[in-house]
Amino acid sequence: MADLWVEVDLDAVKYNYRQVVSILTAGCQVMAVVKGDGYGLGAVEVAKALQEEGCQAFAVTTVTEALTLREHGIEDTILVLGPSGPQDWAEAIMAGIQLTVSQLEWIIILEKMAAENNIQVKIQLKVETGMGRTGFKEDMIDDLVNSLSNAPHIVIEGAYTHFARAAQQDHTYTRVQNDRYLSFLLKLDNLGVKVPQRHVCNSAAFLDYPQYHYDMVRIGTLIGGHFPSASFRDKLELQDPWSAKAKIVHVQQVPKGTPVGYQSIYKSKTDTTLAVIAVGYADGFGVDPRFVPQGIVDLGKIIIKNIAALWRIQLGQERILFKGKSIKIAGKVGMQLTVIDVGKIECCRGDEVQIPLRRTLANPRIPRFYKKNNEYFRIRIIKEGFLSFNTEYANLTNS
Ligand SMILES: *Cc1c(COP(=O)(O)O)cnc(C)c1O
């Protein structure tokens, strides 16, 4: 058994999916977004669990991610959201993967590929309404319709846009984006281009704009048990499928004033017990993204957090959990070792602690144990860097 591992509760993922479906507008479908290796939970495992709940559409960013799902038996709709390139298209279209098209030249190249192989290619059009990343703008419609009329092998499955500020309180920008999207579709329709699937909502928009659910919603964050921001917490009840755990690998009693770790930035305030856990920044632990303030109040919070951090006081951050109690990290997090100050709590080598490890940063090398339908299984990682590659299941007898 490893000293550091992750447990992923797929029953919680399934629960979250059912919660989403319970407030979905009638006649609308959920496309589960499983990009970023299923938001760190494991794309293949999450997709399979959601299939059991009746989910039939999945989205990822790259063709590689889409092919990984196909190789593992996901036969349903898979949409590639990100801009892809001609080097990936042959494989994608042979595997029946839907591509997002956001540039005119792509239609010509795709049509040529499809004609040569004598197959139909399913695409979704990306409409640029204010995200400023990719997509067709309204002034490109005439050229777009022109290109499409010369592309008999291309089938339009849908058209979508992506909101930039749906998680914010102010709804103005999202409404503008939605208006631009609808006006784009209206022009397409007037020019004879039919769009079967219309979709605009991510998790935040799904919760705040039920009138925009249209034919489909694209949900990632909520399925993973997270909220787009704290203000959404009372809108849905979700379960957290993720827990990272480490074993205590060393214990020592020390007197008051003992310096700990690099640069001795921590000194024990009393006689205490120090424990070492085998986790560090090489595992993605203690590496936090740099937060850019979203306004003056936010800036204040960030400044206060940083000042508090000078005295090793962690504000608004999850602590290490040991025997149900919250424990301080003592000193700097190392490459693969971290010291915790357990105080008066009784503690032995081999005891387990729960650690706040961000799922998208967790090194895929860390072993994972999955729970589904109340059974536990483990995934063996054969190819590093891609968790869901070559998975092999070995049932654990109730670990
Ligand atoms: C990531 C993504 C989503 C899902 O967003 P969540 O807020 O995580 O639900 C939807 N659409 C697009 C285009 C995305 O890139």
Tab-separated table of C-alpha atoms and ligand atoms in Angstrom:
chain	number	residue	atom	x	y	z
A	1	MET	CA	0.000	0.000	0.000
A	2	ALA	CA	1.282	3.430	-0.981
A	3	ASP	CA	2.051	6.238	1.474
A	4	LEU	CA	0.059	8.644	-0.677
A	5	TRP	CA	-3.090	7.929	-2.652
A	6	VAL	CA	-6.326	9.390	-3.934
A	7	GLU	CA	-9.840	8.054	-3.492
A	8	VAL	CA	-12.451	8.955	-6.098
A	9	ASP	CA	-16.051	8.243	-5.225
A	10	LEU	CA	-17.852	7.685	-8.524
A	11	ASP	CA	-21.108	7.222	-6.643
A	12	ALA	CA	-20.776	10.896	-5.661
A	13	VAL	CA	-20.163	11.797	-9.319
A	14	LYS	CA	-23.315	9.897	-10.261
A	15	TYR	CA	-25.222	11.624	-7.473
A	16	ASN	CA	-24.106	15.048	-8.727
A	17	TYR	CA	-25.195	14.165	-12.254
A	18	ARG	CA	-28.657	13.210	-10.988
A	19	GLN	CA	-28.828	16.499	-9.088
A	20	VAL	CA	-28.093	18.384	-12.314
A	21	VAL	CA	-30.713	16.393	-14.220
A	22	SER	CA	-33.272	17.099	-11.483
A	23	ILE	CA	-33.296	20.823	-12.301
A	24	LEU	CA	-32.750	20.517	-16.046
A	25	THR	CA	-35.383	22.101	-18.281
A	26	ALA	CA	-37.612	19.443	-19.863
A	27	GLY	CA	-36.505	18.304	-23.311
A	28	CYS	CA	-32.942	19.427	-22.750
A	29	GLN	CA	-29.903	17.118	-22.703
A	30	VAL	CA	-26.756	17.127	-20.529
A	31	MET	CA	-23.383	16.993	-22.260
A	32	ALA	CA	-20.864	16.011	-19.596
A	33	VAL	CA	-17.612	17.912	-19.951
A	34	VAL	CA	-14.739	15.599	-18.995
A	35	LYS	CA	-11.809	17.662	-20.230
A	36	GLY	CA	-8.610	17.914	-18.177
A	37	ASP	CA	-8.875	14.184	-17.473
A	38	GLY	CA	-12.357	14.622	-16.075
A	39	TYR	CA	-11.363	17.686	-14.006
A	40	GLY	CA	-8.647	15.504	-12.478
A	41	LEU	CA	-11.012	12.709	-11.438
A	42	GLY	CA	-10.228	10.453	-14.441
A	43	ALA	CA	-12.065	11.048	-17.719
A	44	VAL	CA	-12.722	7.420	-18.646
A	45	GLU	CA	-13.994	6.413	-15.209
A	46	VAL	CA	-16.199	9.487	-14.897
A	47	ALA	CA	-17.634	8.987	-18.410
A	48	LYS	CA	-18.396	5.318	-17.727
A	49	ALA	CA	-20.096	6.139	-14.432
A	50	LEU	CA	-22.193	8.833	-16.116
A	51	GLN	CA	-23.175	6.449	-18.913
A	52	GLU	CA	-24.730	4.274	-16.229
A	53	GLU	CA	-26.863	7.285	-15.297
A	54	GLY	CA	-28.006	7.657	-18.916
A	55	CYS	CA	-25.625	10.376	-20.057
A	56	GLN	CA	-25.070	10.099	-23.827
A	57	ALA	CA	-22.924	13.082	-24.724
A	58	PHE	CA	-19.415	14.021	-23.654
A	59	ALA	CA	-17.079	16.898	-24.371
A	60	VAL	CA	-13.315	17.256	-24.132
A	61	THR	CA	-10.788	19.826	-25.312
A	62	THR	CA	-8.520	17.807	-27.611
A	63	VAL	CA	-8.799	15.032	-30.181
A	64	THR	CA	-6.356	12.961	-28.108
A	65	GLU	CA	-8.712	13.104	-25.133
A	66	ALA	CA	-11.643	12.149	-27.380
A	67	LEU	CA	-9.769	9.160	-28.835
A	68	THR	CA	-8.875	7.986	-25.322
A	69	LEU	CA	-12.578	7.872	-24.463
A	70	ARG	CA	-13.354	5.969	-27.685
A	71	GLU	CA	-10.558	3.447	-27.057
A	72	HIS	CA	-12.130	2.742	-23.692
A	73	GLY	CA	-15.515	1.981	-25.110
A	74	ILE	CA	-17.358	5.294	-24.917
A	75	GLU	CA	-19.504	4.924	-28.047
A	76	ASP	CA	-21.695	7.972	-27.530
A	77	THR	CA	-21.384	11.483	-28.837
A	78	ILE	CA	-17.984	13.016	-28.123
A	79	LEU	CA	-17.434	16.652	-28.981
A	80	VAL	CA	-13.983	18.222	-29.184
A	81	LEU	CA	-14.383	21.771	-27.853
A	82	GLY	CA	-10.952	23.194	-28.470
A	83	PRO	CA	-9.477	24.260	-31.759
A	84	SER	CA	-7.912	21.166	-33.303
A	85	GLY	CA	-5.752	20.892	-36.403
A	86	PRO	CA	-5.786	18.976	-39.706
A	87	GLN	CA	-3.080	16.642	-38.356
A	88	ASP	CA	-5.667	15.191	-35.936
A	89	TRP	CA	-8.766	15.210	-38.098
A	90	ALA	CA	-8.316	11.990	-40.074
A	91	GLU	CA	-8.276	9.915	-36.900
A	92	ALA	CA	-11.080	11.941	-35.351
A	93	ILE	CA	-13.480	11.599	-38.263
A	94	MET	CA	-12.787	7.891	-38.658
A	95	ALA	CA	-13.696	7.481	-34.976
A	96	GLY	CA	-16.923	9.448	-35.459
A	97	ILE	CA	-15.891	12.267	-33.174
A	98	GLN	CA	-17.609	15.640	-33.504
A	99	LEU	CA	-15.278	18.526	-34.181
A	100	THR	CA	-15.817	22.148	-33.298
A	101	VAL	CA	-15.287	24.357	-36.334
A	102	SER	CA	-14.349	27.948	-35.699
A	103	GLN	CA	-12.511	28.921	-38.867
A	104	LEU	CA	-13.522	29.096	-42.527
A	105	GLU	CA	-10.468	27.328	-43.960
A	106	TRP	CA	-11.225	24.282	-41.838
A	107	ILE	CA	-14.464	23.677	-43.687
A	108	ILE	CA	-12.616	23.386	-46.991
A	109	ILE	CA	-9.976	20.992	-45.617
A	110	LEU	CA	-12.513	18.894	-43.717
A	111	GLU	CA	-14.770	18.630	-46.766
A	112	LYS	CA	-11.835	17.412	-48.845
A	113	MET	CA	-10.890	14.768	-46.251
A	114	ALA	CA	-14.465	13.596	-45.908
A	115	ALA	CA	-15.024	13.401	-49.667
A	116	GLU	CA	-11.829	11.375	-50.149
A	117	ASN	CA	-12.973	8.895	-47.519
A	118	ASN	CA	-16.561	9.081	-48.680
A	119	ILE	CA	-17.918	9.700	-45.175
A	120	GLN	CA	-20.024	12.333	-43.463
A	121	VAL	CA	-18.320	14.522	-40.881
A	122	LYS	CA	-20.292	15.839	-37.927
A	123	ILE	CA	-19.345	19.289	-36.736
A	124	GLN	CA	-20.502	21.956	-34.314
A	125	LEU	CA	-20.047	25.623	-35.128
A	126	LYS	CA	-18.482	27.824	-32.494
A	127	VAL	CA	-19.925	31.314	-32.298
A	128	GLU	CA	-17.779	34.103	-30.849
A	129	THR	CA	-19.979	36.347	-28.733
A	130	GLY	CA	-17.623	37.838	-26.175
A	131	MET	CA	-15.248	35.220	-24.790
A	132	GLY	CA	-12.550	36.465	-27.123
A	133	ARG	CA	-11.074	33.040	-27.821
A	134	THR	CA	-12.407	31.290	-30.904
A	135	GLY	CA	-15.450	31.269	-33.156
A	136	PHE	CA	-17.314	32.920	-36.008
A	137	LYS	CA	-18.508	36.488	-35.634
A	138	GLU	CA	-21.646	37.831	-37.201
A	139	ASP	CA	-19.832	39.587	-40.052
A	140	MET	CA	-18.456	36.215	-41.211
A	141	ILE	CA	-21.848	34.599	-41.754
A	142	ASP	CA	-22.065	35.117	-45.521
A	143	ASP	CA	-18.668	33.515	-46.104
A	144	LEU	CA	-19.526	30.738	-43.685
A	145	VAL	CA	-22.778	29.889	-45.452
A	146	ASN	CA	-20.957	30.005	-48.769
A	147	SER	CA	-18.318	27.532	-47.623
A	148	LEU	CA	-20.936	25.240	-46.146
A	149	SER	CA	-22.944	25.186	-49.368
A	150	ASN	CA	-19.849	23.742	-51.064
A	151	ALA	CA	-19.382	21.111	-48.370
A	152	PRO	CA	-21.945	18.329	-48.887
A	153	HIS	CA	-20.033	15.909	-46.614
A	154	ILE	CA	-20.217	18.197	-43.605
A	155	VAL	CA	-23.190	17.799	-41.298
A	156	ILE	CA	-23.956	20.551	-38.800
A	157	GLU	CA	-24.991	18.943	-35.539
A	158	GLY	CA	-25.152	22.133	-33.564
A	159	ALA	CA	-23.829	25.600	-32.828
A	160	TYR	CA	-22.687	26.911	-29.492
A	161	THR	CA	-21.064	29.758	-27.665
A	162	HIS	CA	-19.277	30.022	-24.319
A	163	PHE	CA	-19.995	32.601	-21.608
A	164	ALA	CA	-17.179	34.617	-20.083
A	165	ARG	CA	-18.948	36.041	-17.019
A	166	ALA	CA	-21.759	33.627	-16.164
A	167	ALA	CA	-20.400	33.126	-12.636
A	168	GLN	CA	-20.604	36.843	-11.873
A	169	GLN	CA	-23.498	38.594	-10.138
A	170	ASP	CA	-24.011	41.098	-12.933
A	171	HIS	CA	-26.013	39.460	-15.706
A	172	THR	CA	-25.582	42.188	-18.332
A	173	TYR	CA	-22.639	40.710	-20.211
A	174	THR	CA	-24.110	37.210	-20.347
A	175	ARG	CA	-27.363	38.613	-21.750
A	176	VAL	CA	-25.426	40.458	-24.443
A	177	GLN	CA	-23.578	37.257	-25.333
A	178	ASN	CA	-26.823	35.310	-25.496
A	179	ASP	CA	-28.433	37.994	-27.710
A	180	ARG	CA	-25.478	37.873	-30.100
A	181	TYR	CA	-25.725	34.097	-30.219
A	182	LEU	CA	-29.447	34.116	-31.000
A	183	SER	CA	-29.052	36.771	-33.642
A	184	PHE	CA	-26.279	34.693	-35.249
A	185	LEU	CA	-28.569	31.659	-35.366
A	186	LEU	CA	-31.424	33.708	-36.789
A	187	LYS	CA	-29.225	34.931	-39.649
A	188	LEU	CA	-28.045	31.390	-40.339
A	189	ASP	CA	-31.641	30.231	-40.397
A	190	ASN	CA	-32.640	33.007	-42.806
A	191	LEU	CA	-29.852	31.855	-45.108
A	192	GLY	CA	-31.170	28.294	-44.988
A	193	VAL	CA	-28.659	26.735	-42.565
A	194	LYS	CA	-30.423	24.592	-39.974
A	195	VAL	CA	-28.884	24.118	-36.539
A	196	PRO	CA	-30.363	21.094	-34.724
A	197	GLN	CA	-28.603	21.554	-31.360
A	198	ARG	CA	-28.314	24.926	-29.645
A	199	HIS	CA	-26.285	25.160	-26.450
A	200	VAL	CA	-24.701	27.937	-24.422
A	201	CYS	CA	-24.693	26.985	-20.736
A	202	ASN	CA	-21.740	25.937	-18.603
A	203	SER	CA	-22.292	25.134	-14.905
A	204	ALA	CA	-22.773	28.729	-13.757
A	205	ALA	CA	-25.168	29.643	-16.573
A	206	PHE	CA	-27.039	26.372	-16.091
A	207	LEU	CA	-27.835	27.366	-12.490
A	208	ASP	CA	-28.562	31.036	-13.087
A	209	TYR	CA	-30.233	31.069	-16.514
A	210	PRO	CA	-32.742	28.218	-16.883
A	211	GLN	CA	-34.233	30.124	-19.826
A	212	TYR	CA	-30.963	29.510	-21.728
A	213	HIS	CA	-30.881	25.713	-21.383
A	214	TYR	CA	-32.073	25.357	-25.011
A	215	ASP	CA	-31.349	21.857	-26.431
A	216	MET	CA	-28.323	20.999	-24.328
A	217	VAL	CA	-26.166	22.199	-21.420
A	218	ARG	CA	-22.437	21.519	-21.063
A	219	ILE	CA	-21.644	20.665	-17.457
A	220	GLY	CA	-18.264	19.901	-15.903
A	221	THR	CA	-17.720	21.697	-12.590
A	222	LEU	CA	-21.000	20.633	-10.932
A	223	ILE	CA	-20.573	16.974	-11.870
A	224	GLY	CA	-17.199	17.066	-10.122
A	225	GLY	CA	-18.929	18.334	-6.986
A	226	HIS	CA	-17.646	21.903	-7.173
A	227	PHE	CA	-19.464	25.211	-7.580
A	228	PRO	CA	-18.439	27.953	-10.020
A	229	SER	CA	-18.173	30.233	-6.978
A	230	ALA	CA	-19.276	30.278	-3.344
A	231	SER	CA	-22.434	32.243	-4.166
A	232	PHE	CA	-23.887	29.182	-5.959
A	233	ARG	CA	-23.673	26.863	-2.971
A	234	ASP	CA	-27.314	27.033	-1.955
A	235	LYS	CA	-28.624	26.286	-5.453
A	236	LEU	CA	-27.877	22.569	-5.516
A	237	GLU	CA	-26.744	19.912	-3.090
A	238	LEU	CA	-23.554	18.210	-4.290
A	239	GLN	CA	-21.146	15.594	-2.980
A	240	ASP	CA	-17.374	15.808	-3.125
A	241	PRO	CA	-15.999	12.724	-4.875
A	242	TRP	CA	-12.338	13.492	-4.186
A	243	SER	CA	-10.137	12.791	-1.201
A	244	ALA	CA	-6.361	12.619	-1.087
A	245	LYS	CA	-4.751	10.747	1.774
A	246	ALA	CA	-1.224	10.302	3.069
A	247	LYS	CA	0.336	8.113	5.698
A	248	ILE	CA	2.481	9.402	8.503
A	249	VAL	CA	5.924	8.004	7.774
A	250	HIS	CA	7.843	9.416	10.743
A	251	VAL	CA	7.016	10.756	14.233
A	252	GLN	CA	9.143	12.642	16.777
A	253	GLN	CA	8.572	14.467	20.069
A	254	VAL	CA	10.257	17.885	20.167
A	255	PRO	CA	10.653	20.661	22.754
A	256	LYS	CA	9.217	24.161	22.380
A	257	GLY	CA	11.154	26.333	19.939
A	258	THR	CA	12.300	23.566	17.571
A	259	PRO	CA	12.927	24.950	14.082
A	260	VAL	CA	11.368	22.945	11.236
A	261	GLY	CA	12.173	22.682	7.545
A	262	TYR	CA	13.977	24.843	4.993
A	263	GLN	CA	14.881	28.314	6.232
A	264	SER	CA	13.495	27.340	9.654
A	265	ILE	CA	10.448	29.506	9.058
A	266	TYR	CA	8.444	27.434	11.567
A	267	LYS	CA	9.273	27.079	15.242
A	268	SER	CA	7.162	24.902	17.548
A	269	LYS	CA	5.287	27.028	20.078
A	270	THR	CA	5.082	24.308	22.763
A	271	ASP	CA	6.519	20.877	23.404
A	272	THR	CA	4.837	18.956	20.623
A	273	THR	CA	4.756	16.012	18.216
A	274	LEU	CA	5.965	16.502	14.680
A	275	ALA	CA	4.928	14.042	12.002
A	276	VAL	CA	6.257	13.674	8.479
A	277	ILE	CA	3.922	12.823	5.596
A	278	ALA	CA	5.203	11.665	2.230
A	279	VAL	CA	3.732	14.354	0.015
A	280	GLY	CA	5.222	17.506	-1.485
A	281	TYR	CA	5.147	19.873	-4.396
A	282	ALA	CA	6.283	17.132	-6.811
A	283	ASP	CA	2.853	15.623	-6.145
A	284	GLY	CA	1.077	18.927	-6.734
A	285	PHE	CA	0.761	19.633	-3.003
A	286	GLY	CA	1.187	23.155	-1.662
A	287	VAL	CA	1.349	24.630	-5.151
A	288	ASP	CA	-1.401	27.161	-5.424
A	289	PRO	CA	-2.393	29.122	-8.486
A	290	ARG	CA	-1.677	32.823	-8.198
A	291	PHE	CA	-4.970	34.618	-7.725
A	292	VAL	CA	-5.565	37.733	-9.723
A	293	PRO	CA	-7.834	40.099	-7.768
A	294	GLN	CA	-11.318	40.486	-9.242
A	295	GLY	CA	-11.896	43.927	-7.729
A	296	ILE	CA	-10.905	46.016	-4.751
A	297	VAL	CA	-12.529	43.788	-2.077
A	298	ASP	CA	-10.798	40.774	-3.543
A	299	LEU	CA	-7.488	42.608	-3.586
A	300	GLY	CA	-7.922	43.343	0.134
A	301	LYS	CA	-8.583	39.656	0.870
A	302	ILE	CA	-5.497	38.587	-1.062
A	303	ILE	CA	-3.300	41.114	0.757
A	304	ILE	CA	-4.608	40.005	4.170
A	305	LYS	CA	-4.058	36.329	3.275
A	306	ASN	CA	-0.485	37.045	2.243
A	307	ILE	CA	0.271	39.031	5.395
A	308	ALA	CA	-1.204	36.222	7.526
A	309	ALA	CA	0.904	33.715	5.596
A	310	LEU	CA	4.025	35.549	6.829
A	311	TRP	CA	3.146	34.241	10.301
A	312	ARG	CA	2.203	30.838	8.868
A	313	ILE	CA	-1.465	31.497	9.495
A	314	GLN	CA	-3.474	29.944	6.686
A	315	LEU	CA	-6.680	31.868	6.042
A	316	GLY	CA	-9.517	30.413	3.997
A	317	GLN	CA	-7.453	27.403	3.100
A	318	GLU	CA	-8.269	23.807	3.799
A	319	ARG	CA	-6.085	22.284	6.489
A	320	ILE	CA	-4.770	18.796	6.909
A	321	LEU	CA	-7.284	16.568	8.673
A	322	PHE	CA	-6.086	14.077	11.254
A	323	LYS	CA	-8.461	12.081	13.438
A	324	GLY	CA	-11.183	14.596	12.606
A	325	LYS	CA	-9.059	17.570	13.706
A	326	SER	CA	-7.523	20.291	11.595
A	327	ILE	CA	-3.707	20.280	11.704
A	328	LYS	CA	-1.097	22.880	10.797
A	329	ILE	CA	1.621	22.373	8.231
A	330	ALA	CA	4.954	23.086	9.939
A	331	GLY	CA	7.348	25.023	7.723
A	332	LYS	CA	7.787	24.821	3.990
A	333	VAL	CA	6.383	22.014	1.888
A	334	GLY	CA	9.293	20.037	0.410
A	335	MET	CA	9.688	18.118	-2.835
A	336	GLN	CA	8.111	14.935	-1.452
A	337	LEU	CA	8.031	15.446	2.310
A	338	THR	CA	5.947	17.726	4.520
A	339	VAL	CA	6.001	18.141	8.294
A	340	ILE	CA	2.821	18.623	10.312
A	341	ASP	CA	2.488	19.742	13.918
A	342	VAL	CA	0.006	17.364	15.535
A	343	GLY	CA	0.241	18.935	19.010
A	344	LYS	CA	-1.167	16.726	21.754
A	345	ILE	CA	-3.025	14.313	19.502
A	346	GLU	CA	-1.757	10.770	19.809
A	347	CYS	CA	-0.057	9.749	16.618
A	348	CYS	CA	1.935	6.794	15.245
A	349	ARG	CA	3.765	5.942	12.101
A	350	GLY	CA	1.255	4.509	9.612
A	351	ASP	CA	-1.673	6.735	10.685
A	352	GLU	CA	-3.661	8.348	7.876
A	353	VAL	CA	-4.219	12.055	7.259
A	354	GLN	CA	-6.424	13.711	4.681
A	355	ILE	CA	-4.672	16.398	2.659
A	356	PRO	CA	-5.957	19.329	0.597
A	357	LEU	CA	-4.560	18.298	-2.795
A	358	ARG	CA	-6.020	20.097	-5.805
A	359	ARG	CA	-7.392	17.532	-8.206
A	360	THR	CA	-6.187	19.124	-11.425
A	361	LEU	CA	-2.695	19.530	-9.989
A	362	ALA	CA	-2.376	16.068	-8.429
A	363	ASN	CA	0.398	14.170	-10.138
A	364	PRO	CA	-1.158	11.325	-12.206
A	365	ARG	CA	1.555	9.063	-10.767
A	366	ILE	CA	-0.343	8.996	-7.461
A	367	PRO	CA	-2.274	5.702	-7.164
A	368	ARG	CA	-6.043	6.011	-7.302
A	369	PHE	CA	-8.756	3.965	-5.759
A	370	TYR	CA	-12.224	4.240	-7.187
A	371	LYS	CA	-15.551	3.459	-5.611
A	372	LYS	CA	-18.569	2.682	-7.772
A	373	ASN	CA	-21.867	1.034	-6.864
A	374	ASN	CA	-20.291	0.572	-3.450
A	375	GLU	CA	-17.438	-1.526	-4.804
A	376	TYR	CA	-13.813	-0.473	-4.726
A	377	PHE	CA	-11.332	-0.929	-7.526
A	378	ARG	CA	-7.920	0.335	-8.368
A	379	ILE	CA	-6.530	1.650	-11.604
A	380	ARG	CA	-3.069	0.630	-12.660
A	381	ILE	CA	-1.292	3.411	-14.444
A	382	ILE	CA	0.855	1.969	-17.160
A	383	LYS	CA	1.499	5.033	-19.223
A	384	GLU	CA	2.556	7.985	-17.104
A	385	GLY	CA	1.021	11.381	-17.507
A	386	PHE	CA	-2.311	10.113	-18.729
A	387	LEU	CA	-4.283	8.575	-15.975
A	388	SER	CA	-6.886	6.845	-18.068
A	389	PHE	CA	-4.553	5.154	-20.487
A	390	ASN	CA	-4.438	1.358	-20.377
A	391	THR	CA	-6.448	1.042	-17.244
A	392	GLU	CA	-6.737	-2.355	-15.727
A	393	TYR	CA	-9.161	-3.119	-13.007
A	394	ALA	CA	-8.409	-5.236	-10.001
A	395	ASN	CA	-11.214	-5.434	-7.510
A	396	LEU	CA	-10.087	-4.693	-4.015
A	397	THR	CA	-11.828	-6.687	-1.394
A	398	ASN	CA	-13.378	-3.862	0.604
A	399	SER	CA	-10.385	-1.683	1.265
B	1	LIG	C1	-15.126	23.764	-19.752
B	1	LIG	C2	-16.234	24.109	-20.618
B	1	LIG	C3	-17.549	23.885	-20.205
B	1	LIG	C4	-17.902	23.374	-18.825
B	1	LIG	O1	-17.810	24.416	-17.903
B	1	LIG	P1	-18.123	24.184	-16.345
B	1	LIG	O2	-18.315	25.548	-15.831
B	1	LIG	O3	-16.951	23.479	-15.790
B	1	LIG	O4	-19.356	23.369	-16.263
B	1	LIG	C5	-18.565	24.172	-21.099
B	1	LIG	N1	-18.287	24.651	-22.336
B	1	LIG	C6	-17.027	24.877	-22.766
B	1	LIG	C7	-16.804	25.400	-24.139
B	1	LIG	C8	-15.961	24.621	-21.919
B	1	LIG	O5	-14.726	24.859	-22.338
